[in-house]
Short mmCIF file of C-alpha atoms in Angstrom, two decimals:
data_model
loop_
_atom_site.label_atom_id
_atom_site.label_comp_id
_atom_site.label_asym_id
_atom_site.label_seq_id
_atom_site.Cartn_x
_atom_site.Cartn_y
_atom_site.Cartn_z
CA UNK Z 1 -18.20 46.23 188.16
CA UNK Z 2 -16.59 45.95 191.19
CA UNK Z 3 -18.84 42.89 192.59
CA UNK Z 4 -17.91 43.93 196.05
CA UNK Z 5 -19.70 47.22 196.26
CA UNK Z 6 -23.01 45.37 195.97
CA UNK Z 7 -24.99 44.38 199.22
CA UNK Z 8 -26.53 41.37 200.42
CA UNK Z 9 -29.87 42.06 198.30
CA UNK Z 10 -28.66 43.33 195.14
CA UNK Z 11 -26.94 40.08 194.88
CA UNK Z 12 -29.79 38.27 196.02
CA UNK Z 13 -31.73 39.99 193.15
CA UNK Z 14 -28.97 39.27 190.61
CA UNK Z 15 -29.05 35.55 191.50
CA UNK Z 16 -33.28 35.63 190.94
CA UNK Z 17 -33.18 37.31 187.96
CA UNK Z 18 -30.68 36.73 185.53
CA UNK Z 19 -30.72 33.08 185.79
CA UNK Z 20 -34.21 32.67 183.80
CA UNK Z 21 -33.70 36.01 182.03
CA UNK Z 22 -30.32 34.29 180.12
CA UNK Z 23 -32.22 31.24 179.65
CA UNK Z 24 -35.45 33.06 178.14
CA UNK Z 25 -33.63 35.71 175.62
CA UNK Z 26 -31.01 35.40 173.24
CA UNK Z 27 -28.87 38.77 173.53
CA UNK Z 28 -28.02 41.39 170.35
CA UNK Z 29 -26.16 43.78 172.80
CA UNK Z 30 -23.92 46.48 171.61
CA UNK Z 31 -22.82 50.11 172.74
CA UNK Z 32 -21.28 49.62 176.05
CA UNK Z 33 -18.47 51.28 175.18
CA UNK Z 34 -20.46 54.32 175.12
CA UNK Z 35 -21.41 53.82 179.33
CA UNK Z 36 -19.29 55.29 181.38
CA UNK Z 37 -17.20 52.61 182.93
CA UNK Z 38 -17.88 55.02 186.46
CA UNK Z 39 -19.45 58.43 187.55
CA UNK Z 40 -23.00 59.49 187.16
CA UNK Z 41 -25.00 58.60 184.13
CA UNK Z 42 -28.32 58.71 182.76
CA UNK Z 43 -29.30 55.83 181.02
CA UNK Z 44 -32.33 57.07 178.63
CA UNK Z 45 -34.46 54.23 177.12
CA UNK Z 46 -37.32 53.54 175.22
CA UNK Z 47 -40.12 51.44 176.70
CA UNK Z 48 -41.91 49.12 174.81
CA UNK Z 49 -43.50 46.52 177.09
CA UNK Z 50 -43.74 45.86 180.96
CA UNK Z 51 -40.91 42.87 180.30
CA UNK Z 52 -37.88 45.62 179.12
CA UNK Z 53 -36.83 46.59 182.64
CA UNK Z 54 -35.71 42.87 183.01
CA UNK Z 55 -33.65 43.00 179.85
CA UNK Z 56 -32.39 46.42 180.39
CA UNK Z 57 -31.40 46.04 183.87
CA UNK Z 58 -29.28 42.71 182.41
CA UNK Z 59 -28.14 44.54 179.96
CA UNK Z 60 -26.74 47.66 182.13
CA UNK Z 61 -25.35 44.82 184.96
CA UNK Z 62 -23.23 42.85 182.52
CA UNK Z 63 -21.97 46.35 181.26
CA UNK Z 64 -20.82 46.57 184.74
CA UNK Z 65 -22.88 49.16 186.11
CA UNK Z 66 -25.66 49.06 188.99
CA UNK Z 67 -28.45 49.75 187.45
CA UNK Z 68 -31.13 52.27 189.10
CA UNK Z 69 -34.54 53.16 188.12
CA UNK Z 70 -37.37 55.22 188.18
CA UNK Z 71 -40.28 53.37 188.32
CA UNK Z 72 -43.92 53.86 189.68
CA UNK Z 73 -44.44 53.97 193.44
CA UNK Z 74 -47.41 51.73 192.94
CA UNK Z 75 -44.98 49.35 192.15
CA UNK Z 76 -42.59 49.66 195.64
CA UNK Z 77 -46.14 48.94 197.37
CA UNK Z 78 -46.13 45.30 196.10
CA UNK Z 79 -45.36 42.81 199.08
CA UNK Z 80 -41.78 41.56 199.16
CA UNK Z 81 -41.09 42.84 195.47
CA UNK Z 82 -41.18 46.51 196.99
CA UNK Z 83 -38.86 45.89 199.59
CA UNK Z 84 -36.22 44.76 197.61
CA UNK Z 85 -36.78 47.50 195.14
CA UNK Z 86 -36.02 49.87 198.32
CA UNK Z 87 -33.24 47.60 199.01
CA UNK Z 88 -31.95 47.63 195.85
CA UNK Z 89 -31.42 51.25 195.66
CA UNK Z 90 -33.96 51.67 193.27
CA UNK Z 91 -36.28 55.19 192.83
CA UNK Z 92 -40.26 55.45 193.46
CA UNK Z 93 -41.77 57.99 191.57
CA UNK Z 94 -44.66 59.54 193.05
CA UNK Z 95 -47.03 60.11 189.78
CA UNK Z 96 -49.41 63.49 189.84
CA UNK Z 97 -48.83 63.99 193.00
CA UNK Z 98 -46.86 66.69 194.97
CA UNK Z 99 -44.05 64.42 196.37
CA UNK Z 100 -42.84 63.71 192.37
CA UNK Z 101 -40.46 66.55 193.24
CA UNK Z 102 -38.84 63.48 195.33
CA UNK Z 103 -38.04 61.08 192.60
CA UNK Z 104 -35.99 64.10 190.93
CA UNK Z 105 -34.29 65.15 194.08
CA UNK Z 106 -33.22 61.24 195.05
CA UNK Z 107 -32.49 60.80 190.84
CA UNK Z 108 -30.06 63.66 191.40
CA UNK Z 109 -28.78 62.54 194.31
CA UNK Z 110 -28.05 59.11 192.71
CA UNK Z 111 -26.24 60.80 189.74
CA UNK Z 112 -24.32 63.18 192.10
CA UNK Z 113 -22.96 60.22 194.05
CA UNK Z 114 -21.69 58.35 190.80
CA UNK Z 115 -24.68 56.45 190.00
CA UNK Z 116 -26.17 54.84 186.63
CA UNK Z 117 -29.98 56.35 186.42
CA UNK Z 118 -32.31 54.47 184.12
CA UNK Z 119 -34.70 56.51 182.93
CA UNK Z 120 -37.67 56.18 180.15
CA UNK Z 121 -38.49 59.40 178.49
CA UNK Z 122 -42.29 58.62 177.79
CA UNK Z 123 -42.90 57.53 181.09
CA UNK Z 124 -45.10 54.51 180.39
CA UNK Z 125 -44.79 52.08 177.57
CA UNK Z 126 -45.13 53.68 174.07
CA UNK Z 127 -48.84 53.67 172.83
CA UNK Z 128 -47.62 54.37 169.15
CA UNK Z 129 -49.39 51.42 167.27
CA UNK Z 130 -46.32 49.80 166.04
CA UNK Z 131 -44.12 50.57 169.25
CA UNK Z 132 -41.61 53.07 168.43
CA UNK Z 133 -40.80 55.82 170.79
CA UNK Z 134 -43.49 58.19 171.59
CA UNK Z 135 -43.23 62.15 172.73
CA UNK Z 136 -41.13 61.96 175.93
CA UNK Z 137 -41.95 63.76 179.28
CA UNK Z 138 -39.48 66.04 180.83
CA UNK Z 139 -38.06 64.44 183.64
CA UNK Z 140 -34.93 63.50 181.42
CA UNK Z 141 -34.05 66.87 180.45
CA UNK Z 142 -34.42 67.75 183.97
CA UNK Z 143 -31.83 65.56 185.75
CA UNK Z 144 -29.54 66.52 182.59
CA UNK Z 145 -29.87 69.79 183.75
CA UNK Z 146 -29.78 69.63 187.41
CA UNK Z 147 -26.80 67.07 186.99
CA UNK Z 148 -24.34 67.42 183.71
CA UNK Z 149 -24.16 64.23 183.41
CA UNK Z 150 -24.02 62.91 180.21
CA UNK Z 151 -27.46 61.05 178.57
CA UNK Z 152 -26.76 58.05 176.66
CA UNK Z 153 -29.43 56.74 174.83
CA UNK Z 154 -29.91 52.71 174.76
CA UNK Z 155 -32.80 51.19 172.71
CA UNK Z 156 -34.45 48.17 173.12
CA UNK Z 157 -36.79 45.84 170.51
CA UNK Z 158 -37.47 42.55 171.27
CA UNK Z 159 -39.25 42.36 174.84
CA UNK Z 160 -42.65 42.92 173.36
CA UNK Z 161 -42.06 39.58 171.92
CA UNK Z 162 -41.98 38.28 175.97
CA UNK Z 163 -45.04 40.35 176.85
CA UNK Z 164 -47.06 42.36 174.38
CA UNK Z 165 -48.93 45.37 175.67
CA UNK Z 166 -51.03 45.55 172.45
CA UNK Z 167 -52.57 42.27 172.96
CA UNK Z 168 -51.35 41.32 176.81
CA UNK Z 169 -49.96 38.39 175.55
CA UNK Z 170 -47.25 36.96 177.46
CA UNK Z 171 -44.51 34.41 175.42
CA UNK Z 172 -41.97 32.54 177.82
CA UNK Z 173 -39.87 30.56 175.66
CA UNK Z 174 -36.29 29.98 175.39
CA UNK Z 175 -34.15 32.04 173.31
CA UNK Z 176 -36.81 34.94 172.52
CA UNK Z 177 -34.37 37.62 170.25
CA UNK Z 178 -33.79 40.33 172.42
CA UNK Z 179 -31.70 43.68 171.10
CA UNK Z 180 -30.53 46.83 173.49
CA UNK Z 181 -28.21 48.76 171.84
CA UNK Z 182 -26.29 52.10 173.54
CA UNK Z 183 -25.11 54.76 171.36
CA UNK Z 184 -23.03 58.18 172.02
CA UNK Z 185 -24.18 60.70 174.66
CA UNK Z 186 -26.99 62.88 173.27
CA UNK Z 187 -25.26 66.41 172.25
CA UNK Z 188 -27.21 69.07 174.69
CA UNK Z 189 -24.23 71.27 174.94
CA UNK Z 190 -26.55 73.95 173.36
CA UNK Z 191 -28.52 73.57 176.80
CA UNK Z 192 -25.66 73.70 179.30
CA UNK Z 193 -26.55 75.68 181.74
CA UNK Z 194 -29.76 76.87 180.59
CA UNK Z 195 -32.84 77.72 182.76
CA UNK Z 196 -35.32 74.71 182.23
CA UNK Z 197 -37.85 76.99 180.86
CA UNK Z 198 -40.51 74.95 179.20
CA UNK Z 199 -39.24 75.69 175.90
CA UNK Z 200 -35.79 74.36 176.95
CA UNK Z 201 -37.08 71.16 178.81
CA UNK Z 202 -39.05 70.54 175.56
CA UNK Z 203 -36.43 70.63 173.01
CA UNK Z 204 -33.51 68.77 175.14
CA UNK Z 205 -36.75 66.60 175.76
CA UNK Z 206 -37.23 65.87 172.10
CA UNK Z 207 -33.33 65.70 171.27
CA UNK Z 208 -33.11 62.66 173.62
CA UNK Z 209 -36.40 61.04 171.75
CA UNK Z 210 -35.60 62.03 168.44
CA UNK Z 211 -31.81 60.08 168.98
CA UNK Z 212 -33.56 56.88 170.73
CA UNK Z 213 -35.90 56.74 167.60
CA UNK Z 214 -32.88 56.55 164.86
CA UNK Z 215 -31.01 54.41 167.28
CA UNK Z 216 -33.94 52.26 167.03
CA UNK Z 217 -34.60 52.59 162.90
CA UNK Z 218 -30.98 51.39 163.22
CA UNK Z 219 -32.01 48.09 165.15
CA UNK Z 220 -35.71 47.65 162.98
CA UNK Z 221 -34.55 48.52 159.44
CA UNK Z 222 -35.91 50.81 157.72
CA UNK Z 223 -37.12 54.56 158.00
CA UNK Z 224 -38.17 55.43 161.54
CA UNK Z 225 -41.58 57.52 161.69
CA UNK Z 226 -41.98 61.18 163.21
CA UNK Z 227 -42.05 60.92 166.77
CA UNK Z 228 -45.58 60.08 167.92
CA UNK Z 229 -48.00 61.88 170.30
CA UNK Z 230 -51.22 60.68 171.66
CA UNK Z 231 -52.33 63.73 170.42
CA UNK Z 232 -52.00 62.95 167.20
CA UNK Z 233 -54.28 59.59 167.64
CA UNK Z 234 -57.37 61.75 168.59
CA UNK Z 235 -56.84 64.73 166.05
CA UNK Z 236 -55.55 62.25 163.53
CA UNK Z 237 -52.51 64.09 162.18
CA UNK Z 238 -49.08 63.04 162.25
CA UNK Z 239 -46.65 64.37 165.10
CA UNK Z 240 -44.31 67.17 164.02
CA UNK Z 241 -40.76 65.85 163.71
CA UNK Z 242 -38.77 68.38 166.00
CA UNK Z 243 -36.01 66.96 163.50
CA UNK Z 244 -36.94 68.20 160.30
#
């Protein structure tokens, strides 16, 4: 990364975070030669605990990208932490609401210009009992569409070790195994230039989810489980595997 392009605050964020966040975690990191060293990306991850976006946005900084995300407005509204989010070039999204047309637009805008969007699928952190990825929203497939840029798929295990959302448990100790791994771009040449019907959104939707999933079996061990729908906890049935 050319160190120069950032401003005053993104530095200033840089030096307050990953200081304790090298200190707390002890780094399995692989794939960055699947991030595009420049031009607009989307950075698709899964999102299992409130602790990843520290891990994920050292993980996409020591890549050498900027990392920007989408995260919930309610969040931008926090004294001082807000305002360096806005500083920081980072993207409110405006849940339920009419203005979550905005968060698109200014996601598009940040791919268009050459930047790294970090995006998670599910939209909230996974509420699959043992915290693999759930069924993803559409927003991905959206900017894919709106952009061409090219999804690459990074999955994380480890953070729920720093804060569980199961049990709200938070751990701070040194050296806590942390793993983000990147893989190839998802393959949704099939969808190029596609109207994003809601079959369409669906499917690309699912490709992206079914890809974080394996990526993540890969990291686990073992076989990963259909991917998971909320759904499926009140009708107890299991998801259908868009896969298989």
């Amino acid at each position: 990364m050319a160190r120069r392009r950032l401003g005053f605050w993104s530095r200033f964020v840089v030096c307050l975070v990953k200081p304790p966040m090298t200190l707390l975690t002890r780094r399995d990191w692989r794939g960055w030669e699947h991030i595009p060293a420049e031009g607009g990306v989307i950075l698709a991850v899964n999102h299992v605990s409130h602790a990843d976006p520290f891990t994920t946005a050292h993980y996409v900084y020591d890549s050498g990208r900027w990392p920007q995300f989408l995260g919930k407005e309610s969040v931008f509204r926090i004294p001082v932490a807000g305002k360096l989010l806005h500083w920081c070039r980072q993207i409110p999204v405006h849940r339920g609401t009419a203005d979550a047309v905005k968060a698109l637009d200014a996601a598009v805008e940040a791919v268009r210009a050459g930047g790294a969007v970090v995006i998670y699928p599910e939209g909230t952190t996974t509420k699959e009992p043992d915290l693999w990825p759930m069924r993803g929203k559409t927003g991905v497939a959206r900017l894919a569409l709106a952009t061409g840029a090219p999804v690459i798929p990074i999955a994380t295990w480890g953070p729920e070790k720093i804060f569980d959302p199961r049990t709200k448990k938070i751990r701070l100790l040194p050296k806590i195994p942390v793993s983000l791994w990147a893989g190839p771009p998802v393959d949704l040449s099939r969808w190029a230039g596609a109207e994003p019907s809601a079959t369409v959104l669906n499917e690309m939707t699912d490709a992206v989810m079914i890809r974080l999933r394996d990526l993540l079996a890969e990291i686990r061990g073992g076989q990963a489980p259909p991917i998971w729908s909320p759904a499926d906890r009140d009708a107890g049935t299991d998801a259908k595997d868009g896969a298989r």
